[in-house]
Tab-separated table of C-alpha atoms in Angstrom:
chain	number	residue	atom	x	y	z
A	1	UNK	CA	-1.109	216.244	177.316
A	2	UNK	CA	-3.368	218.901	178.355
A	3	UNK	CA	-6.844	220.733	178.373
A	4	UNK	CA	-6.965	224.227	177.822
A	5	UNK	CA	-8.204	225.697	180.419
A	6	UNK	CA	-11.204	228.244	180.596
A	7	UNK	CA	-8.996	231.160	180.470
A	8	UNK	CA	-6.548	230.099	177.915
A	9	UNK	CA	-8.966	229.516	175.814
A	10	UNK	CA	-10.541	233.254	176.484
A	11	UNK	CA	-8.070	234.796	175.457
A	12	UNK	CA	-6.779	232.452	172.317
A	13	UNK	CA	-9.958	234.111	171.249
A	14	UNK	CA	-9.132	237.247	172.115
A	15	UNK	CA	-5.949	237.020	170.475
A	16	UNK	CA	-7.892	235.661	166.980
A	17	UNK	CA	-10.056	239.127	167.543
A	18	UNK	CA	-7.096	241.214	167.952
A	19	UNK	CA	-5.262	239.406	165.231
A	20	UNK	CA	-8.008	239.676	162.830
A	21	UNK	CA	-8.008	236.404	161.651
A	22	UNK	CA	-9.654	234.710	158.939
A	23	UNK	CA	-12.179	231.926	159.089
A	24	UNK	CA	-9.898	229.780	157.179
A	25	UNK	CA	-7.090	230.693	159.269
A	26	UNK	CA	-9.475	230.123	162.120
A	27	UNK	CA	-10.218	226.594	161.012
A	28	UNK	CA	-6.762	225.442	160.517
A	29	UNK	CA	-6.062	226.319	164.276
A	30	UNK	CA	-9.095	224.281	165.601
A	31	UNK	CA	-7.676	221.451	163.053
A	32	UNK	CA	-4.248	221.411	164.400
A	33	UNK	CA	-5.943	221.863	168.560
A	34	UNK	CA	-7.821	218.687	167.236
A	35	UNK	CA	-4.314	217.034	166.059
A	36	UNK	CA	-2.810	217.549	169.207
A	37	UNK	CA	-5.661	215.549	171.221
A	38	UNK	CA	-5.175	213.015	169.141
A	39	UNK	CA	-4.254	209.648	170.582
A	40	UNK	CA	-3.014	208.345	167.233
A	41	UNK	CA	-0.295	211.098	167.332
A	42	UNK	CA	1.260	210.074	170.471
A	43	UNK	CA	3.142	207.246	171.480
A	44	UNK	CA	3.190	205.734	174.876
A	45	UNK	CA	6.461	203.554	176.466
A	46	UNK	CA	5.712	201.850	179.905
A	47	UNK	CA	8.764	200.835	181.997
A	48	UNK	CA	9.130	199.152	185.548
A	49	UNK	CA	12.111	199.512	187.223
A	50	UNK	CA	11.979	196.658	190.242
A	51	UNK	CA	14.020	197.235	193.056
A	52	UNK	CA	13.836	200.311	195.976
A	53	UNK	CA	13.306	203.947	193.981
A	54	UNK	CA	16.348	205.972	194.198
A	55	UNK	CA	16.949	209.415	194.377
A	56	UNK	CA	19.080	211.685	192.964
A	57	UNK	CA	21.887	211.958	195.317
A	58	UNK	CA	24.812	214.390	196.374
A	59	UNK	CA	28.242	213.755	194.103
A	60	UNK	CA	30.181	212.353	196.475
A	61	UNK	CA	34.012	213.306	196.361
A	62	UNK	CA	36.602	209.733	196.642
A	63	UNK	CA	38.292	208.604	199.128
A	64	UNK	CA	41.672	210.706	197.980
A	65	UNK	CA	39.538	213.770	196.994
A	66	UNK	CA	41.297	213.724	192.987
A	67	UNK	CA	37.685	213.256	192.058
A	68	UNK	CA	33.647	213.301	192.390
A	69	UNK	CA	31.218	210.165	191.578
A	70	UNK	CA	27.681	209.678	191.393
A	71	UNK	CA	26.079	207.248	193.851
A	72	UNK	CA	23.203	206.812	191.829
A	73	UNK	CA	24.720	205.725	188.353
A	74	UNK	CA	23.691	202.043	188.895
A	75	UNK	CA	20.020	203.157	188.760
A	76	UNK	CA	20.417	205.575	186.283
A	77	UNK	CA	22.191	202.766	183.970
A	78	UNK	CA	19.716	200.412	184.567
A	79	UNK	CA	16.497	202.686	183.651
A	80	UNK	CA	18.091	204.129	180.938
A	81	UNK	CA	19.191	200.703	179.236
A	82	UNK	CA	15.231	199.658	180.188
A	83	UNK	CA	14.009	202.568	178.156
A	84	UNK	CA	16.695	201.859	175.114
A	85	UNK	CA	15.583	198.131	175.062
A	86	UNK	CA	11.982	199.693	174.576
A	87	UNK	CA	12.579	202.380	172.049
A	88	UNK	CA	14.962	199.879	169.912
A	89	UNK	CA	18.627	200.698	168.931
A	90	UNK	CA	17.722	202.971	166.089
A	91	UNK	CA	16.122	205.418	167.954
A	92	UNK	CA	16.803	208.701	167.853
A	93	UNK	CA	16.876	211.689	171.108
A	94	UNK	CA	13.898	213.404	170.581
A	95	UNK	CA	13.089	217.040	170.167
A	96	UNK	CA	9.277	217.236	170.488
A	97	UNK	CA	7.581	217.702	173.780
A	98	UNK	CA	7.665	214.613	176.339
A	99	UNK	CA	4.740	214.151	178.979
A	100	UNK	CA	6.265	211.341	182.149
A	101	UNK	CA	3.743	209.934	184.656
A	102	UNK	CA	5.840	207.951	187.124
A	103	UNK	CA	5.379	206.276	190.501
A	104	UNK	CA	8.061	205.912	193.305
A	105	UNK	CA	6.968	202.738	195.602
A	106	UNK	CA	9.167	202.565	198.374
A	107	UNK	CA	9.848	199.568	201.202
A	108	UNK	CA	7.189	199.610	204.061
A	109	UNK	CA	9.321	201.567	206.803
A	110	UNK	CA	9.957	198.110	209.077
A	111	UNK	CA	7.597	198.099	212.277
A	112	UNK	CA	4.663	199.481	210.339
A	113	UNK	CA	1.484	197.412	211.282
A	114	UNK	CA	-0.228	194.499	209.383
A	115	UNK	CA	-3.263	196.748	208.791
A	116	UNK	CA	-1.466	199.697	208.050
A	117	UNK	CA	0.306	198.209	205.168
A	118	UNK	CA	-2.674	197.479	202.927
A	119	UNK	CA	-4.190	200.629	203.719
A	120	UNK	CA	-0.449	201.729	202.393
A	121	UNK	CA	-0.640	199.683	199.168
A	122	UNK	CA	-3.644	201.146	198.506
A	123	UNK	CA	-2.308	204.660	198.725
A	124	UNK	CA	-4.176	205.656	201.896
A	125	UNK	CA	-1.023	206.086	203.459
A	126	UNK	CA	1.558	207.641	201.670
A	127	UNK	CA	5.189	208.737	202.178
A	128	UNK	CA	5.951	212.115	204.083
A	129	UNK	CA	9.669	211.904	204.940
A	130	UNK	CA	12.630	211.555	202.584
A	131	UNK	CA	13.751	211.832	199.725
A	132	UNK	CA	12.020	214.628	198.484
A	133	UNK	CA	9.891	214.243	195.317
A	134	UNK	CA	11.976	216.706	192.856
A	135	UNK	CA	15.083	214.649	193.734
A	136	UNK	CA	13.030	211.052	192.691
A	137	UNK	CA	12.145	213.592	189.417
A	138	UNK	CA	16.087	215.047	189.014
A	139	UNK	CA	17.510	211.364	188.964
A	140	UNK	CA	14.785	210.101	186.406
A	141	UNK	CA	15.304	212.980	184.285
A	142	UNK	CA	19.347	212.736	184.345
A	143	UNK	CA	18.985	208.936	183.460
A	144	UNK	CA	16.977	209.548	180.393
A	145	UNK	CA	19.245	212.123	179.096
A	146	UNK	CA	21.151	211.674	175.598
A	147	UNK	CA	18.633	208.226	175.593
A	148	UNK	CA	14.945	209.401	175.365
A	149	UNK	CA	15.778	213.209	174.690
A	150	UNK	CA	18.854	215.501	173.957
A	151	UNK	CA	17.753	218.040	176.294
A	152	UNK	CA	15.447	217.799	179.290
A	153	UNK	CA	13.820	220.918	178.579
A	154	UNK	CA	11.568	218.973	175.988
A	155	UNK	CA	9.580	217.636	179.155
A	156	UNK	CA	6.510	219.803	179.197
A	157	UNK	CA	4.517	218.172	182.040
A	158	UNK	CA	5.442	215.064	184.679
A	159	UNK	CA	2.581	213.692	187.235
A	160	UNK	CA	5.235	212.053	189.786
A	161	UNK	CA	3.783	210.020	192.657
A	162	UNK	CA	5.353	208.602	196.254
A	163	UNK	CA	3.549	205.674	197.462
A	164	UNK	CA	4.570	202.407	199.482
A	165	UNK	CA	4.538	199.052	198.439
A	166	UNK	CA	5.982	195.359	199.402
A	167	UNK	CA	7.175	195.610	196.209
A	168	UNK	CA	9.088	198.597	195.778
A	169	UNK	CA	9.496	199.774	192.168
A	170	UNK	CA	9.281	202.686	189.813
A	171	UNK	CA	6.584	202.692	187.167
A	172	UNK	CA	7.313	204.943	184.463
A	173	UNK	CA	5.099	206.096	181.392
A	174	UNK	CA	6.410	208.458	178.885
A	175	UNK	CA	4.292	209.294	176.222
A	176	UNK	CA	5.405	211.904	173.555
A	177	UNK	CA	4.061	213.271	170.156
A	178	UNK	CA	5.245	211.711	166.810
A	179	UNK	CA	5.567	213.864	164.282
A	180	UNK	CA	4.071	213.245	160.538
C-alpha cells in the first residue's frame, strides 16, 4: 500500500476544482482514501521458502529437441503449494490489487571471511552478481499464477530484496485488499 505523494495529492485537488465537486461528493472520496489505509481491509500471508532462492531460468529444450522444460518448476511447485496450504483449498484467484515484499537470501559465496559473513547477515554486504533481481521477481510471480491471482497484472507494487545468509531462503509477504 501506498502514500500519496505531495503531487498526487495536488492535483486530486485540482481535479475536485475542475470537476466541480460537491462537499458530499468530496467527503465520500476522503472516506473511501481512509478505507484504503485501513489495516482491517487488508490481509497479510507470510511464507518461507527454505532452501537456495531460485531464479527464473531459460526453457531449456530436451535432450531430442521434440520439446522445452522449465528448470525451475520444482521451486515454483513448492512455493505455490506453500501459499495454497496458507490460503486454504477454497480459495479463490483474486482480482483486487496484490502488494509482495519478498527477500532472496542466498549461500555465502564459499571463501568469504568469518567477519565478512556477519557483516553479510546483517545486510552490510549484499549480493552484486547473478541472478538478476527481476528474474528472482519473474519466477515468484509465475509460481503464484492461477494460485494467489488469475492474472499477474493485479500486482500493483513488490519491495524485492537480495541479501546473504547461512540460511538461504525466500521470505515472502503478500498482503492484498479484501473486499466488503
Amino acid at each position: 500500500m501506498y502514500h500519496a505523494t505531495e503531487t498526487m495529492l495536488d492535483l486530486a485537488e485540482q481535479t475536485i476544482a475542475d470537476l466541480g465537486l460537491k462537499e458530499k461528493d468530496i467527503a465520500l472520496i476522503n472516506e473511501e482514501y481512509e478505507q484504503y489505509h485501513s489495516e482491517d481491509n487488508y490481509k497479510i500471508i507470510n511464507v518461507t521458502y527454505h532452501g537456495e532462492p531460485k531464479a527464473q531460468p531459460r526453457a531449456r529444450a530436451s535432450s531430442n529437441l521434440n520439446h522445452f522444460y522449465d528448470p525451475g518448476k520444482s521451486f515454483k511447485l513448492t512455493l505455490s503449494e506453500a501459499i495454497r496450504a496458507e490460503l486454504g483449498h477454497n480459495f479463490k484467484p483474486l482480482d483486487t490489487e496484490i502488494y509482495f515484499t519478498a527477500r532472496y537470501y542466498k549461500p555465502f559465496p564459499k571463501s568469504t571471511p568469518k567477519k565478512n559473513q556477519v557483516l553479510m547477515e546483517m545486510g552490510v554486504i549484499r549480493p552484486l552478481g547473478k541472478p538478476d533481481l527481476d528474474n528472482y521477481e519473474k519466477l515468484l510471480y509465475d509460481s503464484l499464477l492461477h494460485v494467489l491471482y488469475r492474472d499477474d497484472s493485479v500486482v500493483v507494487a513488490g519491495d524485492h530484496q537480495k541479501f546473504y545468509s547461512a540460511k538461504p531462503r525466500v521470505e515472502v509477504e503478500v498482503k492484498f485488499r479484501v473486499r466488503k
